[in-house]
Coordinates of C-alpha atoms in Angstrom, one line a residue:
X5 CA 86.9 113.8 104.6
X6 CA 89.0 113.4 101.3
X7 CA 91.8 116.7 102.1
X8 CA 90.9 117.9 98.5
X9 CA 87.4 118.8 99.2
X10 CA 88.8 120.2 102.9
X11 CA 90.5 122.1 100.5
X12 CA 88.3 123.7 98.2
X13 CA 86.2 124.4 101.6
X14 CA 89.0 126.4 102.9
X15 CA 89.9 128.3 100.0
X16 CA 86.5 129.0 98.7
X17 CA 86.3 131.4 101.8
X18 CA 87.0 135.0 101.0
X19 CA 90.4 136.5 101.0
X20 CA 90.2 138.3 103.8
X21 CA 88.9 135.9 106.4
X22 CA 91.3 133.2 104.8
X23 CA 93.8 135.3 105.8
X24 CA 92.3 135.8 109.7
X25 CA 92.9 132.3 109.9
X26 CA 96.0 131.5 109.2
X27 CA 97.3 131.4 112.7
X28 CA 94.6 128.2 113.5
X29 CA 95.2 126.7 110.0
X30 CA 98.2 124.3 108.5
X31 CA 98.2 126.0 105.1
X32 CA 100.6 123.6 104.3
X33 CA 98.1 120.9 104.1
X34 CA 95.9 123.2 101.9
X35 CA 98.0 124.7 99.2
X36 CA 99.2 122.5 96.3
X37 CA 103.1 122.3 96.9
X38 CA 102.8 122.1 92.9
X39 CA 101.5 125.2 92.7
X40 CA 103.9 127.1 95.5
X41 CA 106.9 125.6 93.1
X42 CA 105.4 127.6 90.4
X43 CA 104.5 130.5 91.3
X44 CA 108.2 130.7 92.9
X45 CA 109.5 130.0 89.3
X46 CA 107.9 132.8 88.2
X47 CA 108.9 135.1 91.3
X48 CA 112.6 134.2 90.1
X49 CA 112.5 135.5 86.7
X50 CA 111.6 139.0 88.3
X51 CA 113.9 141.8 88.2
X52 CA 113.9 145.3 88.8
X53 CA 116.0 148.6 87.7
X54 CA 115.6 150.6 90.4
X55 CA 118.4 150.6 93.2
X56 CA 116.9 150.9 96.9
X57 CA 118.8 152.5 99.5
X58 CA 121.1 150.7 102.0
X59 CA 119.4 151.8 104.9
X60 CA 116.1 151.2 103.3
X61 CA 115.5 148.1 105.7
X62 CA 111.6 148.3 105.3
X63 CA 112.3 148.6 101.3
X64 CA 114.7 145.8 101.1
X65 CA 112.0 143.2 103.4
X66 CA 109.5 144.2 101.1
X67 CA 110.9 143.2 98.0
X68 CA 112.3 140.2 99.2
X69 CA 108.6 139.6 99.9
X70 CA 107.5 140.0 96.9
X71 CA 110.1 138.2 95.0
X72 CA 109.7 135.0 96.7
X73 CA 107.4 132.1 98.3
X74 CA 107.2 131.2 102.0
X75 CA 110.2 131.9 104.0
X76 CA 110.9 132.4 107.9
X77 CA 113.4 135.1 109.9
X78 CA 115.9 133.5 109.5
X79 CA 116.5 132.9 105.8
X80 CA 115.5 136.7 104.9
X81 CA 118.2 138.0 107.4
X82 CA 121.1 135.7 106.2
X83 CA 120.4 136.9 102.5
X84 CA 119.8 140.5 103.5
X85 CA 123.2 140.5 105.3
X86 CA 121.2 143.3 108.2
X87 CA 120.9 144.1 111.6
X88 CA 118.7 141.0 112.5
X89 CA 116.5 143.4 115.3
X90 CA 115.8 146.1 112.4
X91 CA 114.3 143.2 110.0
X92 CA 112.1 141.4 112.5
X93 CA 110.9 144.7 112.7
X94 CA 110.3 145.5 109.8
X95 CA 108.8 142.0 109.4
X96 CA 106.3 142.9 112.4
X97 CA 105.9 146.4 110.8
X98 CA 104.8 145.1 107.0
X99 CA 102.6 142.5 108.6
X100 CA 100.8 144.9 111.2
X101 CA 99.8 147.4 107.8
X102 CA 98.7 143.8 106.6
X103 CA 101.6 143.2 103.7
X104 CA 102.9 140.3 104.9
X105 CA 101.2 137.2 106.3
X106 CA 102.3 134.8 109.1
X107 CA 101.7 131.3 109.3
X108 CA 102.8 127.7 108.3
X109 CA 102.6 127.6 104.2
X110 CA 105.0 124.9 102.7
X111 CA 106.8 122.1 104.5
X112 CA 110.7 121.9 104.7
X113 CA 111.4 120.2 101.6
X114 CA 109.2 122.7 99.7
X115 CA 110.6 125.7 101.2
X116 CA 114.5 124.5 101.2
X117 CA 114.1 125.5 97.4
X118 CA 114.0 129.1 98.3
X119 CA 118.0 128.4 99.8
X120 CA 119.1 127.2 96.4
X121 CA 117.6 130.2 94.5
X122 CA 119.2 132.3 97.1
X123 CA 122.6 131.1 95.9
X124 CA 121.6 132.6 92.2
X125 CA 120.3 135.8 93.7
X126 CA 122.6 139.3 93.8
X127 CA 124.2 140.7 96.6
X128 CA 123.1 143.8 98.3
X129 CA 119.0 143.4 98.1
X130 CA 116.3 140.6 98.0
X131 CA 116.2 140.9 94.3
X132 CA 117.6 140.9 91.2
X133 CA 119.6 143.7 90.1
X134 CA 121.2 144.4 86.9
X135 CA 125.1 144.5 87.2
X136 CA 124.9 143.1 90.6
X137 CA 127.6 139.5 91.3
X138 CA 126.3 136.1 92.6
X139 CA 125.8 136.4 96.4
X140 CA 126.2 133.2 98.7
X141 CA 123.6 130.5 99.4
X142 CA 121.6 131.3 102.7
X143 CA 122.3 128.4 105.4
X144 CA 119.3 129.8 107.4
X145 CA 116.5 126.7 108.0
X146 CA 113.4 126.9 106.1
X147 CA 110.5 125.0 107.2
X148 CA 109.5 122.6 109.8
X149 CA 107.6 124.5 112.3
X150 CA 109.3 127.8 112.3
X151 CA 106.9 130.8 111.6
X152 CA 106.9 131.3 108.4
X153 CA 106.1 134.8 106.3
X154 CA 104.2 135.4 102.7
X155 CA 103.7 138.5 100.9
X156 CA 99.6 138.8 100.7
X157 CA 100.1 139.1 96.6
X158 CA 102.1 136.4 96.9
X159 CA 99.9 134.4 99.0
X160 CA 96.7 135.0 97.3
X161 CA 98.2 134.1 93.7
X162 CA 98.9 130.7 95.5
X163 CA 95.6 130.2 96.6
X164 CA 93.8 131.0 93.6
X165 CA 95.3 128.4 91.6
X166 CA 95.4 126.0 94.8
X167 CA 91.9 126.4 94.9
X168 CA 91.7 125.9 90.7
X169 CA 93.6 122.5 91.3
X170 CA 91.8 121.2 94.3
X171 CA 88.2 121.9 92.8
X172 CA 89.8 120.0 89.4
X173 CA 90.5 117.0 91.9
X174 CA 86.7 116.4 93.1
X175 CA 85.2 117.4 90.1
X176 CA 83.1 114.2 88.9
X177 CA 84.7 112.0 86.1
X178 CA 82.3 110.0 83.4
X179 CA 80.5 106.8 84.3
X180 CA 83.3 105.1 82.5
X181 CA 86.5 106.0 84.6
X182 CA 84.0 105.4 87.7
X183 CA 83.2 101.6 86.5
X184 CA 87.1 101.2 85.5
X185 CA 88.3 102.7 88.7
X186 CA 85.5 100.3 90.8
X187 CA 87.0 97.2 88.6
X188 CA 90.3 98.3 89.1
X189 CA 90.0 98.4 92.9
X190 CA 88.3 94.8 93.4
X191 CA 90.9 93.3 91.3
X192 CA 88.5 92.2 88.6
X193 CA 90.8 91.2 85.8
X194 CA 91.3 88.9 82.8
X195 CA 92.1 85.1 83.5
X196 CA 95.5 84.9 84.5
X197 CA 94.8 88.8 85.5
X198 CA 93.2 88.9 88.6
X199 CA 94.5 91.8 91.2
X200 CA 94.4 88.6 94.2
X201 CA 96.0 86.3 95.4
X202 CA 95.2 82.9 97.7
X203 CA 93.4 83.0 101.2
X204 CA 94.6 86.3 101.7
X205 CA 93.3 88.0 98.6
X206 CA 89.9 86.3 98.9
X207 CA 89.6 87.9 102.4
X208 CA 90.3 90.8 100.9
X209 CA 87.8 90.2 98.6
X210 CA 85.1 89.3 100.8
X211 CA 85.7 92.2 103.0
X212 CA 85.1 94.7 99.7
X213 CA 82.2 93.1 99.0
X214 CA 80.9 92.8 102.9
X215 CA 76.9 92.3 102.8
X216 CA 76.2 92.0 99.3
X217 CA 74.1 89.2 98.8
X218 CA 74.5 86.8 95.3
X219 CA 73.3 83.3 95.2
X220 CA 76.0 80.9 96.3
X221 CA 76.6 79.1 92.9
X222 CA 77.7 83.0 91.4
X223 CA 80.0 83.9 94.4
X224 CA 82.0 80.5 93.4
X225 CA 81.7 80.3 89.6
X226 CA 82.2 84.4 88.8
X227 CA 82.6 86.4 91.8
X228 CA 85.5 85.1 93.3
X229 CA 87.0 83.4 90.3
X230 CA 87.4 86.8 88.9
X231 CA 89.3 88.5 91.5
X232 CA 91.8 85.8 93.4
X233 CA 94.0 84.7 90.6
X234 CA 94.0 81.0 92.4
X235 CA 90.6 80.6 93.9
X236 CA 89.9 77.0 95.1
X237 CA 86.3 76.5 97.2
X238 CA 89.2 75.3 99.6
X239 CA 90.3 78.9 100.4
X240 CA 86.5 79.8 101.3
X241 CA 86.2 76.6 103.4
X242 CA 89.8 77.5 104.8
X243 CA 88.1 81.1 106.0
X244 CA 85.4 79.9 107.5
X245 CA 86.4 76.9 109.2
X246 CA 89.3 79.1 110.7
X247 CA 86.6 81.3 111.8
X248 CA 88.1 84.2 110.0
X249 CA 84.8 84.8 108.1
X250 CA 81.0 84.1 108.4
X251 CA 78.0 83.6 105.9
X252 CA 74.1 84.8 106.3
X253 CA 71.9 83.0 104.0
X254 CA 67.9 83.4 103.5
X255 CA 65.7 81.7 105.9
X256 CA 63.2 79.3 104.6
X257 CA 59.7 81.7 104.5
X258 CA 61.4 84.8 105.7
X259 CA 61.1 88.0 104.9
X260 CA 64.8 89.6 105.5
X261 CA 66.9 91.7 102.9
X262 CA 68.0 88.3 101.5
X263 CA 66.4 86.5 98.7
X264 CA 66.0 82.6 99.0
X265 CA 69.2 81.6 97.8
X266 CA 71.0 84.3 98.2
X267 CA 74.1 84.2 100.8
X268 CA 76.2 87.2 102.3
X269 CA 79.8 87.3 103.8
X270 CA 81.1 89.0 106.7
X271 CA 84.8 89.5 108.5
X272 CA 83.9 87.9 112.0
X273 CA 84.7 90.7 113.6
X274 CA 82.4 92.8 111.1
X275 CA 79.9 95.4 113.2
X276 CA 77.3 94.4 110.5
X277 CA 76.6 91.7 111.9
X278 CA 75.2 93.2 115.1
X279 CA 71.7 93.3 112.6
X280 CA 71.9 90.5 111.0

């Protein structure tokens, strides 16, 4: 099943339940990476005037949250510069009331971002302050299969345009991009242009085009000529001989799916041709 309309399948579902299954799902492989990378653009351009407390721990996690895409233990605590016991509390705390989501959202790469906008941050909170100097980047990992955490606003902003994206990606395109892609994809080009090339490209060929049946004067004249730059009959003769490929032609008064005249070709190994 193509992963965009897995997808769209999984984040058609309702919040909610989504959100139930993040513990049994790789939401990496559902959300659009794209779309993580923006919506943490826009989380860094967000600031805020009021000053929390220092002993605020709760406070401090949940901003952080809210301030930033997927991120694990690890990272939060060496940017928070706290008692590493009172955040995973709090961690467990925000995400028992429901705040805060556990799960696997972005892969390493994606989420190793978060370390270099760390580095532009200000010291003293997970957010930036008016006033406040640089801090240092966080070293912490971020990624690989670590637990990661997600504020729920966060996390459903991603998977509204995740879901916008992947329905966009298996949405049907006109009869003419469908003929040029189907060209495209059996090498069908100009003279001089074909996609194909020698004994090798013609199997290829033939294993596209496995079962249709043409008469035998087309398949040499236009269907292969079109799609193996080189084509000599030699290459076909080369096939079969080798025992690489096999023909089924019409029999004289039957009645199969072949008209008289008409040949097909098969890999020799093809299951096809179990009913032929």
């Amino acid at each position: 099943q193509p992963q965009a309309e897995r997808s769209t399948q999984l984040l058609s579902l309702d919040s909610q339940m989504l959100e139930r299954l993040l513990g049994t799902t790789d939401m990496a492989k559902v959300l659009n990476p794209d779309v993580i990378r923006e919506v943490e653009q826009e989380l860094e351009k967000r600031t805020f005037w009021n000053e929390l407390a220092a002993d605020d721990v709760t406070g401090r996690v949940t901003r952080y949250a809210k301030t930033h895409g997927p991120f694990t233990a690890d990272q939060i605590i060496a940017y928070l510069h706290l008692d590493a016991a009172s955040v995973v509390h709090a961690l467990d705390e925000l995400a028992a009331k429901g705040d805060l989501l556990q799960g696997h959202f972005v892969d390493s790469t994606s989420c190793s971002r978060w370390r270099e906008l760390d580095a532009k941050r200000t010291e003293g909170g997970p957010y930036p302050e008016k006033g406040h100097p640089q801090s240092t980047p966080s070293t912490a990992p971020a990624g690989g299969s670590e637990q990661q955490w997600l504020h729920k606003d966060v996390f459903r902003r991603i998977r509204s345009r995740s879901l916008d994206k992947a329905r966009k990606a298996v949405r049907p395109v006109e009869p003419e991009a469908f003929q040029m892609f189907l060209i495209d994809r059996q090498g069908i080009g100009p003279v001089g242009g074909e996609r194909y090339e020698g004994a090798d490209g013609l199997m290829r060929v033939i294993e596209q085009l496995e079962g249709v049946a043409l008469p035998a004067g087309l398949w040499e004249t236009a269907i292969f000529p079109a799609r193996v730059r080189d084509y000599q009959p030699s290459m076909l003769d080369e096939l079969l001989t080798g025992g690489d490929v096999v023909w089924v032609g019409s029999k004289a008064g039957g009645t199969g799916a072949l008209e008289p005249g008409e040949i097909a070709f098969h890999p020799a190994d093809s299951v096809l041709l179990g009913d032929t």
